[in-house]
Amino acid sequence: MIRIKEFNTAYWGRIGTVATPYQFNEKVNAFVGASGSGKTTLMDALRIALGDAKFEYNRAMDHYINKVSNWSVVQVAFWNRENEGQPFLTLGFKEAEITVCVRLDRSSGDCKREYYMFDGSFRDIVNLGQNPKAYQLNRVKYGEYLQKLEVAGLTFAFRKLMLMKPEDVQNVVGLDANRLFQLIFDIKGQKAVQNEHDLASEKLKEVKNLELQSSEDLASAKKTLAEYENKKIEFEANENRKVCQQKLNGLFLKKKYWDNKNELKRQQKMVLEEESKQRQIETTKSEIIDGIALLEKALETEELKEEEMRNQIQAIFEEVKERQTQYAKQEAEYNSLNNTIKQVEIIPYEGMDSLKSRLETTVIDLQGVNFEYKTIENTRKITVDKLDSLKQGYNPLPEWVGRFKSVLDNEKIPYLMLAENISIKPKYEQWITAIESYLGRERYRIVTLPDYHLLAKKLQESQEYGARVSQTRTSRHPINSKKLDGKFISLRNALDITNEDQIGGYLEYLNNIYLVESVEEGHQLSLNGFKSLTQKGLLQDQEGGLFLRVRELVCGSAAREKYRLQLEKELDVLTEKFELLKNEKNTLELFIEDLSVRIDNQEKLLHLAQLYIEKEQQEKELSLFKRNLDAANKKYEDYNANRNIQIELIKTLEKQQVQKEAEIVAIQKEIDEVGRTINGYRGSIGNCKIDLKKSILELEEMGYDEHSISFIEVEILSENIFVREDGSEWNVEILEKALRNISEQIESYERDSNIDAGIIAMVEPQKRRVDVLTTTYELAKGDREQWENRLVLAELALKNHVHETMTQYIEEFKSMAELLGARAEGKFQQEGPSYLSWKIQIKIGFDGKELVNYDDPEFSSGQRAAISIMLLLAAVSNQKEGTKNSLMFLDEPTARVDDARANEIGTILQKSNVQYFITHQISESLKSIDWIDHAFITSKLRNGQKFADSPIFESRRK
């Protein structure tokens, strides 16, 4: 029998890879957790290792590949020990365990799966996922893998049962008696007995068909023999037509030969005539080409002259542009200087020292305002960021706290923070600021499981985390719900606490702090030996009063809302101050800009006399540049006039050249036309030669040699072989038509009659075939009688086997019913000749009630679920003879039953000789379950995690 030892995964969904694979018990193994925590995902990992391709909720395979990877791997180890019967030994696996790995890969777009088998333990699944080529020797094709599972004991029928959906398992009671029989027989039946019956039934059909066929073949053979004899006469008549066909064919081939030979001579004569005409046209073309050459030489000379003139004009044009640039530049400088003088002349006089002193004083004032402006701007931005974070639902933790939380998340350390697990009840909202002030940094205490505590403290030291890092601690004292003096409530009672079973021990001291409204009330309590906290934050005890203040409010939504209102008030004040500073800053900047302009104007006023001198000098230079520009423009116009005369001469020569080239084109067309005619004749000559050669080959195929072919001309001229009896002459068309008619008669006969020399020769063999078919018919008749007898015996054996199997099943079901304190009976009905229509009737009664059918509607949902599971388990269990069906998957088998019924089902699971894998919703009732041997507690994926926390192993056996 097959049992699973352990399994592990890599990048399978959101389940992380563990260092040591999950170990399974030989009885009941449960995946326990809330909805969405990965229970079914773990079950599907086992299912795919057993060859399944369909998963829960019709998920595709690539659903199980984590988003950070393109592949995932499932590793499952099976026992191969002697006490399990070494199920894989016949496959060549000798170690005490064998390992199967399934690798999913979607790197190519489509998701593919690969199966690998190892003799012994194999756990390096990450390397297998990254480097599959290194393990090609262990790879097994999917079809071969299913065959190996079949040999080891996991049959196709049982795998269908094993992979049934939860609703199908729970609704087995919904099957009618016939479908229930089919399900049970698929699981328990011996295929050899069933196969013998099916073989005899199929073989009988075959021999009956053979007997009928041999009878039909014998009648057909006799009929064919008669047809062969009748067709012999028709065949001989067709042979005579073939002789006539051969004679006409010889005459036809000789006529084709003679016509092709004469046509070749005619085509050759036409080629000679066209070639003479072509030579005459070529001579005329040469004369025109010589004239074009003279024109091109003259044109080239004139174009060189024009190019030289163009280059001279370009040089003169560059000089003009340079003169224009110089004049424009000088004119711009003159105009700019003249405008500057006009602007300086109207500037009023001011004292330079007074202006500079005022500028220095104003710059110092602006520097002070800028510093305060930047400070307020940064403070305002920080306040806006905090408000935005609060509005988006984030907890306003200090930066040093958030940084340490990120480190813990990256290291995959599960933890709780007091601030995220406590909140002030709305009733005590007036004490929010005071309570958070009193808690201080205690709010940021980090609580971890003992297994992670040492690693968390190391990280605390390296990160210099300024709050406590502790192990989980359960509260030893309950919350003090009694009011002191019937009026004052403890601080701990003002809190809503989650995960108290892990953090409650760090909040016990709050039982002794009482909330008061006034200092007077707190003072009175301190005289009586009690500690108190006022709404504004004054802590009073035997050591005196201490006022507490805190900035961030982080404990619960009410605290964060109060913190938001506080920040909004601060933002209003900061915004008002920011706008005032901004206005003052703008005023000072404008004043500095004005002073700078006025100082610059006084500098210009000092240099006014020098500007007058520069203006007079620039007027003289501008006049000189104008004279130079006018002279350059005159020279440019004279050269352009001479170049235009040269261009007209070139155009005249070009027109003459175009005319000559047109004459060349026309005469070339004439030459091309003659060439095409010659080529046409040459092509025809080639075709004529081919046709003549083909005619000669056809004659040679008819048996004519070279001498006989040359003698054809003598036959034509001296013997008139193409003259018909009526005096008319044969031509190719008439010969071809006559030959086609007689050929069609021969082809029609051979096609329609299907008679040839081979068929005529088959007359005697056909007589012998009739004798053989007579013998075959007699033998088939005897085989049919033998298989009829064998089928009778096989039907009897099948009925006995099914009856025995169903009897064992009924006894097994009775035993399971007794485990639940119920009574059961069963009856097997063989109705009809085919076992496919047989039925099994099961009745059961709970709590001493009368026996009713297993699908009775009066049963409760819990009873129906229990009956469904018993119907299946009775099929896979056989306490007397043992069973190969040693694995079973049940998804939430106790989902529809109460705790008492669930424990009864658990008793059945423990009694059967099957290894179970089940899922179970987490609840308080799990603590009372003693029929689960190994439990794996799953958890949901938290925000920011790539993988959920690894399942926690719990042994349910003492």
Tab-separated table of N, CA, C and O in Angstrom, residues 231-244 745-746 749:
chain	number	residue	atom	x	y	z
A	231	LYS	N	-16.188	-12.047	-68.850
A	231	LYS	CA	-15.394	-10.928	-69.331
A	231	LYS	C	-14.221	-11.339	-70.217
A	231	LYS	O	-13.581	-10.480	-70.820
A	232	LYS	N	-13.943	-12.595	-70.291
A	232	LYS	CA	-12.804	-13.052	-71.090
A	232	LYS	C	-13.025	-12.698	-72.568
A	232	LYS	O	-12.110	-12.281	-73.281
A	233	ILE	N	-14.277	-12.850	-73.060
A	233	ILE	CA	-14.608	-12.571	-74.463
A	233	ILE	C	-14.420	-11.075	-74.743
A	233	ILE	O	-13.844	-10.690	-75.768
A	234	GLU	N	-14.908	-10.245	-73.833
A	234	GLU	CA	-14.775	-8.800	-74.014
A	234	GLU	C	-13.307	-8.392	-74.058
A	234	GLU	O	-12.907	-7.493	-74.812
A	235	PHE	N	-12.461	-9.009	-73.284
A	235	PHE	CA	-11.040	-8.690	-73.239
A	235	PHE	C	-10.357	-8.963	-74.592
A	235	PHE	O	-9.556	-8.156	-75.071
A	236	GLU	N	-10.672	-10.055	-75.234
A	236	GLU	CA	-10.040	-10.401	-76.511
A	236	GLU	C	-10.433	-9.414	-77.612
A	236	GLU	O	-9.616	-9.066	-78.472
A	237	ALA	N	-11.726	-8.929	-77.596
A	237	ALA	CA	-12.153	-7.939	-78.582
A	237	ALA	C	-11.368	-6.642	-78.407
A	237	ALA	O	-11.008	-5.969	-79.386
A	238	ASN	N	-11.076	-6.281	-77.195
A	238	ASN	CA	-10.324	-5.051	-76.932
A	238	ASN	C	-8.881	-5.154	-77.409
A	238	ASN	O	-8.272	-4.160	-77.827
A	239	GLU	N	-8.313	-6.339	-77.406
A	239	GLU	CA	-6.950	-6.528	-77.878
A	239	GLU	C	-6.850	-6.216	-79.375
A	239	GLU	O	-5.856	-5.658	-79.841
A	240	ASN	N	-7.892	-6.556	-80.140
A	240	ASN	CA	-7.907	-6.246	-81.576
A	240	ASN	C	-7.916	-4.734	-81.809
A	240	ASN	O	-7.273	-4.221	-82.734
A	241	ARG	N	-8.675	-4.009	-81.000
A	241	ARG	CA	-8.687	-2.549	-81.117
A	241	ARG	C	-7.304	-1.956	-80.856
A	241	ARG	O	-6.903	-0.959	-81.446
A	242	LYS	N	-6.553	-2.581	-79.985
A	242	LYS	CA	-5.204	-2.093	-79.681
A	242	LYS	C	-4.273	-2.221	-80.887
A	242	LYS	O	-3.398	-1.369	-81.114
A	243	VAL	N	-4.420	-3.288	-81.691
A	243	VAL	CA	-3.587	-3.457	-82.892
A	243	VAL	C	-3.859	-2.331	-83.871
A	243	VAL	O	-2.930	-1.726	-84.437
A	244	CYS	N	-5.144	-2.022	-84.083
A	244	CYS	CA	-5.521	-0.925	-84.964
A	244	CYS	C	-4.996	0.401	-84.437
A	244	CYS	O	-4.529	1.263	-85.190
A	745	GLN	N	-12.211	4.427	-76.831
A	745	GLN	CA	-12.940	3.154	-76.760
A	745	GLN	C	-12.161	2.163	-75.882
A	745	GLN	O	-12.745	1.462	-75.039
A	746	ILE	N	-10.826	2.122	-76.111
A	746	ILE	CA	-10.003	1.188	-75.307
A	746	ILE	C	-10.008	1.596	-73.836
A	746	ILE	O	-10.198	0.756	-72.942
A	749	TYR	N	-13.356	0.981	-72.184
A	749	TYR	CA	-13.534	-0.441	-71.895
A	749	TYR	C	-12.741	-0.838	-70.650
A	749	TYR	O	-13.272	-1.480	-69.732
